[in-house]
Tab-separated table of C-alpha atoms and ligand atoms in Angstrom:
chain	number	residue	atom	x	y	z
A	1	MET	CA	-131.248	-24.499	-17.660
A	2	SER	CA	-132.223	-21.286	-15.770
A	3	HIS	CA	-135.727	-20.053	-15.817
A	4	LEU	CA	-136.519	-17.119	-17.856
A	5	LEU	CA	-138.575	-15.667	-14.909
A	6	GLU	CA	-138.636	-16.521	-11.399
A	7	VAL	CA	-141.142	-15.165	-8.848
A	8	ASN	CA	-140.159	-15.900	-5.289
A	9	ASN	CA	-142.238	-15.215	-2.208
A	10	LEU	CA	-143.800	-12.268	-3.381
A	11	GLU	CA	-145.907	-10.191	-1.139
A	12	VAL	CA	-147.964	-7.098	-2.451
A	13	SER	CA	-150.278	-4.923	-0.517
A	14	PHE	CA	-152.679	-1.788	-1.399
A	15	PHE	CA	-152.713	0.780	1.006
A	16	THR	CA	-156.091	2.544	1.503
A	17	ASP	CA	-157.932	4.963	3.730
A	18	LEU	CA	-159.301	1.809	5.514
A	19	GLY	CA	-156.023	0.306	6.037
A	20	GLU	CA	-153.835	-2.467	4.220
A	21	VAL	CA	-155.327	-4.863	1.849
A	22	LYS	CA	-152.905	-7.894	1.217
A	23	ALA	CA	-153.369	-8.700	-2.430
A	24	VAL	CA	-150.508	-11.241	-3.041
A	25	LYS	CA	-149.244	-13.442	-0.402
A	26	ASN	CA	-145.995	-15.354	-0.554
A	27	ALA	CA	-146.626	-16.413	-4.244
A	28	SER	CA	-143.716	-18.269	-6.128
A	29	PHE	CA	-143.860	-19.605	-9.574
A	30	GLN	CA	-141.240	-19.861	-12.556
A	31	VAL	CA	-141.839	-19.299	-16.360
A	32	GLU	CA	-139.624	-21.356	-18.774
A	33	ARG	CA	-138.422	-20.296	-22.227
A	34	GLY	CA	-140.941	-20.742	-24.867
A	35	GLU	CA	-143.712	-21.870	-22.764
A	36	VAL	CA	-147.305	-20.875	-22.229
A	37	TYR	CA	-147.816	-20.578	-18.359
A	38	GLY	CA	-151.457	-19.953	-17.124
A	39	ILE	CA	-152.500	-18.234	-13.871
A	40	VAL	CA	-156.075	-18.762	-13.210
A	41	GLY	CA	-158.218	-17.572	-10.222
A	42	GLU	CA	-161.495	-15.718	-9.516
A	43	SER	CA	-161.593	-11.729	-9.456
A	44	GLY	CA	-159.529	-10.736	-6.501
A	45	SER	CA	-157.407	-13.676	-6.196
A	46	GLY	CA	-154.212	-11.744	-6.923
A	47	LYS	CA	-153.361	-12.897	-10.335
A	48	SER	CA	-153.326	-9.657	-12.132
A	49	VAL	CA	-151.514	-7.786	-9.251
A	50	ALA	CA	-148.970	-10.400	-9.229
A	51	THR	CA	-148.094	-10.254	-12.797
A	52	LYS	CA	-148.353	-6.308	-13.091
A	53	THR	CA	-145.845	-6.195	-10.370
A	54	ILE	CA	-143.350	-8.041	-12.734
A	55	LEU	CA	-143.195	-4.665	-14.814
A	56	ARG	CA	-144.022	-2.613	-11.587
A	57	LEU	CA	-147.170	-1.427	-12.933
A	58	GLY	CA	-150.125	-0.459	-10.877
A	59	PRO	CA	-151.582	2.215	-8.912
A	60	SER	CA	-149.585	4.419	-6.672
A	61	ASN	CA	-151.081	2.833	-3.359
A	62	ILE	CA	-149.497	-0.479	-4.147
A	63	ARG	CA	-146.474	-1.410	-2.269
A	64	VAL	CA	-144.254	-4.733	-2.631
A	65	LYS	CA	-143.543	-5.907	0.765
A	66	ALA	CA	-141.270	-8.922	-0.004
A	67	GLY	CA	-140.043	-11.229	-2.579
A	68	GLU	CA	-137.782	-11.123	-5.779
A	69	ILE	CA	-138.641	-11.336	-9.422
A	70	LEU	CA	-135.610	-12.529	-11.224
A	71	PHE	CA	-135.664	-12.134	-15.126
A	72	GLU	CA	-132.827	-14.283	-16.633
A	73	GLU	CA	-131.721	-15.695	-13.468
A	74	ASP	CA	-129.878	-12.560	-12.179
A	75	THR	CA	-131.839	-9.244	-12.814
A	76	ASP	CA	-134.264	-8.671	-9.901
A	77	LEU	CA	-137.037	-6.340	-11.672
A	78	LEU	CA	-137.919	-5.231	-8.262
A	79	LYS	CA	-134.431	-3.527	-7.609
A	80	LEU	CA	-133.738	-2.442	-11.088
A	81	PRO	CA	-133.489	1.398	-11.402
A	82	MET	CA	-136.477	2.801	-13.441
A	83	LYS	CA	-134.419	3.792	-16.397
A	84	GLN	CA	-133.307	0.330	-16.947
A	85	LEU	CA	-136.703	-1.143	-16.199
A	86	ARG	CA	-138.108	0.921	-18.961
A	87	GLU	CA	-135.657	-0.517	-21.387
A	88	ILE	CA	-136.973	-4.025	-20.573
A	89	ARG	CA	-140.702	-3.042	-20.784
A	90	GLY	CA	-141.697	-3.376	-24.295
A	91	ASN	CA	-138.373	-4.608	-25.502
A	92	ARG	CA	-137.891	-7.849	-23.514
A	93	ILE	CA	-141.370	-8.110	-21.690
A	94	SER	CA	-144.391	-6.590	-23.035
A	95	MET	CA	-147.977	-6.780	-21.960
A	96	VAL	CA	-151.617	-7.051	-23.462
A	97	PHE	CA	-154.349	-5.777	-21.344
A	98	GLN	CA	-158.101	-6.781	-21.367
A	99	ASP	CA	-159.331	-3.391	-22.089
A	100	SER	CA	-157.915	-2.495	-25.214
A	101	LEU	CA	-160.047	0.749	-25.404
A	102	SER	CA	-158.476	2.210	-22.325
A	103	ALA	CA	-155.067	1.024	-23.015
A	104	LEU	CA	-154.899	2.510	-26.497
A	105	ASN	CA	-154.555	6.299	-26.649
A	106	PRO	CA	-157.862	7.724	-27.876
A	107	VAL	CA	-156.415	10.820	-29.589
A	108	TYR	CA	-153.792	9.230	-31.606
A	109	PRO	CA	-154.516	7.246	-34.817
A	110	VAL	CA	-153.264	3.652	-33.803
A	111	GLY	CA	-150.621	3.515	-36.637
A	112	LYS	CA	-149.164	6.800	-35.520
A	113	LYS	CA	-148.848	5.733	-31.822
A	114	MET	CA	-147.093	2.335	-33.066
A	115	VAL	CA	-144.551	4.384	-35.121
A	116	GLU	CA	-143.801	6.511	-32.118
A	117	LEU	CA	-143.430	3.264	-29.852
A	118	LEU	CA	-141.073	1.423	-32.370
A	119	ARG	CA	-138.919	4.616	-32.875
A	120	ARG	CA	-138.609	4.892	-29.115
A	121	HIS	CA	-137.235	1.344	-28.916
A	122	GLU	CA	-135.374	0.999	-32.139
A	123	LYS	CA	-133.235	3.254	-34.383
A	124	LEU	CA	-135.739	3.471	-37.259
A	125	SER	CA	-136.624	6.246	-39.720
A	126	LYS	CA	-140.345	7.235	-39.915
A	127	GLN	CA	-140.536	5.620	-43.250
A	128	GLU	CA	-139.000	2.303	-41.982
A	129	ALA	CA	-141.067	2.412	-38.756
A	130	ARG	CA	-144.171	2.916	-40.943
A	131	GLU	CA	-143.472	-0.163	-43.069
A	132	ARG	CA	-142.834	-2.376	-40.050
A	133	VAL	CA	-146.112	-1.337	-38.463
A	134	LEU	CA	-148.143	-2.024	-41.668
A	135	THR	CA	-146.197	-5.587	-41.832
A	136	LEU	CA	-147.109	-6.314	-38.185
A	137	PHE	CA	-150.793	-5.394	-38.748
A	138	HIS	CA	-150.870	-7.586	-41.560
A	139	ASP	CA	-149.191	-10.400	-39.421
A	140	VAL	CA	-152.072	-10.126	-36.769
A	141	GLY	CA	-154.613	-10.718	-39.467
A	142	ILE	CA	-155.977	-7.048	-39.865
A	143	VAL	CA	-157.530	-7.288	-43.383
A	144	ASP	CA	-156.781	-3.507	-44.446
A	145	PRO	CA	-153.630	-2.409	-42.655
A	146	GLU	CA	-153.412	1.024	-44.487
A	147	ARG	CA	-157.032	1.925	-43.464
A	148	CYS	CA	-156.405	0.729	-39.867
A	149	PHE	CA	-153.106	2.673	-39.627
A	150	HIS	CA	-155.181	6.067	-39.814
A	151	SER	CA	-158.058	4.712	-37.454
A	152	TYR	CA	-158.533	6.006	-33.946
A	153	PRO	CA	-159.144	3.231	-31.406
A	154	HIS	CA	-162.881	4.016	-31.083
A	155	GLU	CA	-163.411	3.488	-34.908
A	156	LEU	CA	-162.186	-0.217	-34.552
A	157	SER	CA	-164.019	-3.093	-33.310
A	158	GLY	CA	-163.207	-4.877	-30.039
A	159	GLY	CA	-161.447	-7.619	-32.042
A	160	MET	CA	-159.486	-5.462	-34.142
A	161	ARG	CA	-158.183	-3.472	-31.099
A	162	GLN	CA	-157.057	-6.612	-29.480
A	163	ARG	CA	-154.965	-7.428	-32.604
A	164	ILE	CA	-153.457	-4.021	-32.460
A	165	MET	CA	-152.618	-4.665	-28.691
A	166	ILE	CA	-150.843	-7.987	-29.779
A	167	ALA	CA	-149.085	-6.205	-32.652
A	168	MET	CA	-147.883	-3.529	-30.113
A	169	ALA	CA	-146.762	-6.294	-27.814
A	170	ILE	CA	-144.716	-8.242	-30.289
A	171	CYS	CA	-143.063	-5.383	-32.257
A	172	CYS	CA	-139.823	-5.482	-30.365
A	173	ASP	CA	-139.647	-9.367	-30.361
A	174	PRO	CA	-139.923	-9.595	-26.534
A	175	ASP	CA	-138.919	-12.881	-24.613
A	176	LEU	CA	-142.012	-12.791	-22.574
A	177	MET	CA	-145.630	-11.522	-23.080
A	178	ILE	CA	-147.931	-11.057	-20.270
A	179	ALA	CA	-151.475	-11.410	-21.553
A	180	ASP	CA	-153.806	-10.287	-18.957
A	181	GLU	CA	-157.487	-11.748	-19.717
A	182	PRO	CA	-156.841	-10.906	-23.339
A	183	THR	CA	-160.204	-12.358	-24.564
A	184	THR	CA	-162.454	-11.667	-21.716
A	185	ALA	CA	-164.194	-8.578	-23.273
A	186	LEU	CA	-164.765	-10.099	-26.807
A	187	ASP	CA	-167.537	-12.338	-27.884
A	188	VAL	CA	-166.961	-16.165	-28.192
A	189	THR	CA	-165.913	-16.292	-32.081
A	190	ILE	CA	-163.688	-13.399	-31.883
A	191	GLN	CA	-162.213	-14.858	-28.584
A	192	ALA	CA	-161.299	-18.271	-30.586
A	193	GLN	CA	-159.597	-16.357	-33.351
A	194	ILE	CA	-157.454	-14.172	-30.861
A	195	LEU	CA	-156.510	-17.216	-28.785
A	196	HIS	CA	-155.428	-18.886	-32.245
A	197	LEU	CA	-153.425	-15.826	-33.059
A	198	LEU	CA	-151.692	-15.860	-29.790
A	199	ARG	CA	-150.796	-19.651	-29.947
A	200	ASP	CA	-149.453	-19.187	-33.569
A	201	ILE	CA	-147.251	-15.982	-32.808
A	202	GLN	CA	-145.948	-17.653	-29.570
A	203	ARG	CA	-145.030	-20.799	-31.548
A	204	GLU	CA	-143.574	-18.986	-34.323
A	205	LYS	CA	-141.412	-16.740	-32.099
A	206	GLY	CA	-140.714	-19.227	-29.529
A	207	MET	CA	-141.779	-16.662	-27.022
A	208	SER	CA	-142.853	-17.264	-23.389
A	209	VAL	CA	-146.294	-16.290	-22.407
A	210	ILE	CA	-147.973	-15.610	-19.066
A	211	LEU	CA	-151.756	-16.091	-19.606
A	212	ILE	CA	-153.931	-14.575	-16.940
A	213	THR	CA	-157.606	-15.767	-17.142
A	214	HIS	CA	-160.624	-16.904	-14.826
A	215	ASP	CA	-161.525	-19.472	-17.551
A	216	LEU	CA	-160.054	-22.835	-17.224
A	217	GLY	CA	-161.238	-23.747	-20.938
A	218	VAL	CA	-158.699	-21.184	-22.132
A	219	VAL	CA	-155.910	-22.698	-20.038
A	220	ALA	CA	-156.720	-26.121	-21.506
A	221	GLN	CA	-156.540	-24.876	-24.958
A	222	MET	CA	-153.543	-22.785	-24.477
A	223	CYS	CA	-151.024	-23.663	-21.590
A	224	SER	CA	-148.514	-26.164	-20.636
A	225	ARG	CA	-148.249	-25.265	-16.982
A	226	VAL	CA	-150.730	-23.436	-14.781
A	227	ALA	CA	-150.849	-21.957	-11.188
A	228	VAL	CA	-154.093	-21.719	-9.507
A	229	MET	CA	-154.620	-18.445	-7.190
A	230	CYS	CA	-156.951	-18.001	-4.297
A	231	GLY	CA	-156.947	-15.147	-1.871
A	232	GLY	CA	-153.688	-14.003	-3.085
A	233	TYR	CA	-151.769	-17.401	-2.674
A	234	VAL	CA	-150.830	-19.961	-5.264
A	235	VAL	CA	-152.809	-22.782	-3.944
A	236	GLU	CA	-151.915	-25.548	-6.606
A	237	GLU	CA	-149.401	-25.599	-9.453
A	238	GLY	CA	-148.639	-28.274	-11.963
A	239	SER	CA	-148.852	-29.357	-15.648
A	240	VAL	CA	-152.217	-28.928	-17.325
A	241	GLY	CA	-152.442	-32.786	-17.243
A	242	ASP	CA	-151.964	-32.685	-13.392
A	243	ILE	CA	-154.510	-29.942	-12.860
A	244	PHE	CA	-157.234	-31.128	-15.059
A	245	HIS	CA	-156.836	-35.122	-14.359
A	246	HIS	CA	-155.574	-34.979	-10.899
A	247	PRO	CA	-156.728	-31.808	-8.952
A	248	CYS	CA	-155.474	-32.044	-5.486
A	249	HIS	CA	-156.698	-28.532	-4.041
A	250	PRO	CA	-160.485	-28.276	-3.222
A	251	TYR	CA	-160.713	-24.952	-4.713
A	252	THR	CA	-159.197	-26.435	-8.185
A	253	ARG	CA	-161.578	-29.139	-7.977
A	254	ALA	CA	-164.529	-26.722	-7.566
A	255	LEU	CA	-163.273	-24.598	-10.540
A	256	ILE	CA	-162.984	-27.641	-12.756
A	257	ALA	CA	-166.655	-29.064	-11.665
A	258	SER	CA	-168.200	-25.592	-12.725
A	259	MET	CA	-166.610	-25.317	-16.031
A	260	PRO	CA	-169.442	-24.924	-18.400
A	261	ARG	CA	-170.524	-28.146	-19.895
A	262	ALA	CA	-173.619	-30.247	-19.922
A	263	GLY	CA	-174.626	-31.074	-16.155
A	264	ALA	CA	-172.103	-28.733	-14.726
A	265	GLY	CA	-173.188	-26.342	-12.047
A	266	LYS	CA	-172.217	-22.927	-10.735
A	267	LEU	CA	-168.999	-22.402	-8.650
A	268	GLU	CA	-171.135	-21.755	-5.661
A	269	GLN	CA	-172.749	-25.290	-5.751
A	270	PHE	CA	-169.222	-26.774	-5.104
A	271	LEU	CA	-168.554	-24.474	-2.069
A	272	GLU	CA	-169.546	-24.357	1.509
A	273	ARG	CA	-170.333	-20.611	1.205
A	274	SER	CA	-169.931	-18.165	-1.674
A	275	TYR	CA	-167.405	-15.786	-0.324
A	276	ILE	CA	-165.340	-15.283	2.923
A	277	ASP	CA	-162.613	-12.613	3.472
A	278	ASN	CA	-159.621	-14.406	5.015
A	279	ARG	CA	-157.197	-11.867	3.814
A	280	ASP	CA	-156.151	-10.564	7.229
A	281	ARG	CA	-156.027	-13.983	8.803
A	282	GLU	CA	-153.104	-16.438	8.663
A	283	VAL	CA	-155.298	-19.296	7.575
A	284	CYS	CA	-155.916	-21.110	4.501
A	285	PRO	CA	-157.332	-18.684	1.849
A	286	PHE	CA	-160.156	-21.255	1.030
A	287	TYR	CA	-161.197	-21.881	4.749
A	288	GLY	CA	-164.695	-21.187	5.237
A	289	ARG	CA	-165.694	-22.041	1.734
A	290	CYS	CA	-164.058	-25.537	1.676
A	291	LYS	CA	-166.112	-28.722	2.088
A	292	TYR	CA	-163.071	-30.753	3.378
A	293	ALA	CA	-161.986	-28.067	6.025
A	294	ALA	CA	-160.662	-29.853	9.160
A	295	GLU	CA	-159.502	-28.420	12.532
A	296	ALA	CA	-155.947	-27.626	11.424
A	297	CYS	CA	-157.321	-25.521	8.755
A	298	GLU	CA	-158.758	-23.059	11.027
A	299	ASN	CA	-155.480	-22.569	13.098
A	300	ARG	CA	-152.659	-22.378	10.679
A	301	LEU	CA	-151.575	-21.864	7.180
A	302	PRO	CA	-150.862	-24.996	5.236
A	303	MET	CA	-147.501	-25.823	3.550
A	304	MET	CA	-146.862	-26.237	0.079
A	305	GLN	CA	-146.605	-30.024	-0.530
A	306	THR	CA	-145.114	-31.840	-3.632
A	307	VAL	CA	-147.692	-34.212	-4.841
A	308	SER	CA	-145.456	-35.591	-7.810
A	309	GLY	CA	-142.627	-34.205	-10.017
A	310	ASN	CA	-143.711	-30.578	-10.212
A	311	HIS	CA	-147.248	-30.766	-9.082
A	312	LYS	CA	-147.581	-28.819	-5.939
A	313	VAL	CA	-150.550	-28.102	-3.379
A	314	PHE	CA	-151.059	-25.608	-0.660
A	315	CYS	CA	-153.446	-27.634	1.517
A	316	HIS	CA	-153.542	-29.530	4.815
A	317	LEU	CA	-155.190	-32.540	3.187
A	318	GLY	CA	-152.874	-35.404	3.069
A	319	GLU	CA	-152.668	-37.849	0.194
A	320	GLU	CA	-154.827	-40.401	2.049
A	321	ALA	CA	-157.715	-37.760	2.437
A	322	ARG	CA	-157.343	-36.607	-1.299
A	323	HIS	CA	-158.042	-40.298	-2.399
A	324	GLU	CA	-161.134	-40.524	-0.285
A	325	TRP	CA	-162.726	-37.243	-1.754
A	326	GLU	CA	-161.519	-38.296	-5.233
A	327	SER	CA	-164.022	-41.190	-4.731
A	328	ASP	CA	-166.812	-38.795	-3.734
B	401	SF4	FE1	-159.769	-26.857	2.656
B	401	SF4	FE2	-158.156	-26.973	4.744
B	401	SF4	FE3	-157.282	-27.637	2.266
B	401	SF4	FE4	-157.745	-25.285	3.011
B	401	SF4	S1	-156.187	-26.325	3.861
B	401	SF4	S2	-158.413	-26.128	1.043
B	401	SF4	S3	-159.602	-25.352	4.130
B	401	SF4	S4	-158.849	-28.646	3.296
């Protein structure tokens, strides 16, 4: 069966006064129908840029240098005329952003904005759209939909705003939702509620979700497969079981070791150095921070190797070496 979305060899750069900054390098991944696919990595790893590029969102100084993004096998979203892409945005692929306060329009009551949005995508009267919005608000767990309908974004709590963002994202029954750090700005209890809501909606609608996060705990709870990004590259990809029980990339291993739990440490403790900028060099993006770096790592990029099945790793370390460090 074909993939719902296929990102192949994507390269994206920012062009600044100081020159080109390569944000995504040769990234490839596929999202299947009805799955929650996680993309995890630190700030600056390229995860948000790669996923915003799917809908060609981003600042004006960003440029796609190579690659293709195939939706339903044969529609390359990077080549689609803007008019057709706008029809896909919201209708077939929607997005939930981290910062709901800046994503929602501050001068409109949230209900009025959603009625407009719905009527732009579907032929509905004002009254029909209003009723649909109130139902959606109820479906995403808003206790008083009528009051919320007339509220401005700044009058709502962070959790309520995120529920509104989710209602907006599902209002046209999309095939794919991209959720970019949807719970990062929320406190722990609300985070758990929003994740439950997302999971329930995803299961009920059979929708695919790309969940972007820096939190491996969220990945473990929500995703079936995951890509780990570092320095613009996908450095490891596999099922959640592969990544948590048999991590093969030193960066993934460090991320897992630093997950909050009794006896865990900070990520820096598991690294050779806290940060090194390899963006302009053709070397492993983790070189300089990796405790297992060998001579080959300094001179050339690794190849993506298959570990088993769909579990892949972008590292020079061979299986033998990995077995050795697994027993460290
Ligand atoms: Fe470490 Fe080398 Fe693997 Fe990069 S390629 S993660 S430097 S062992």
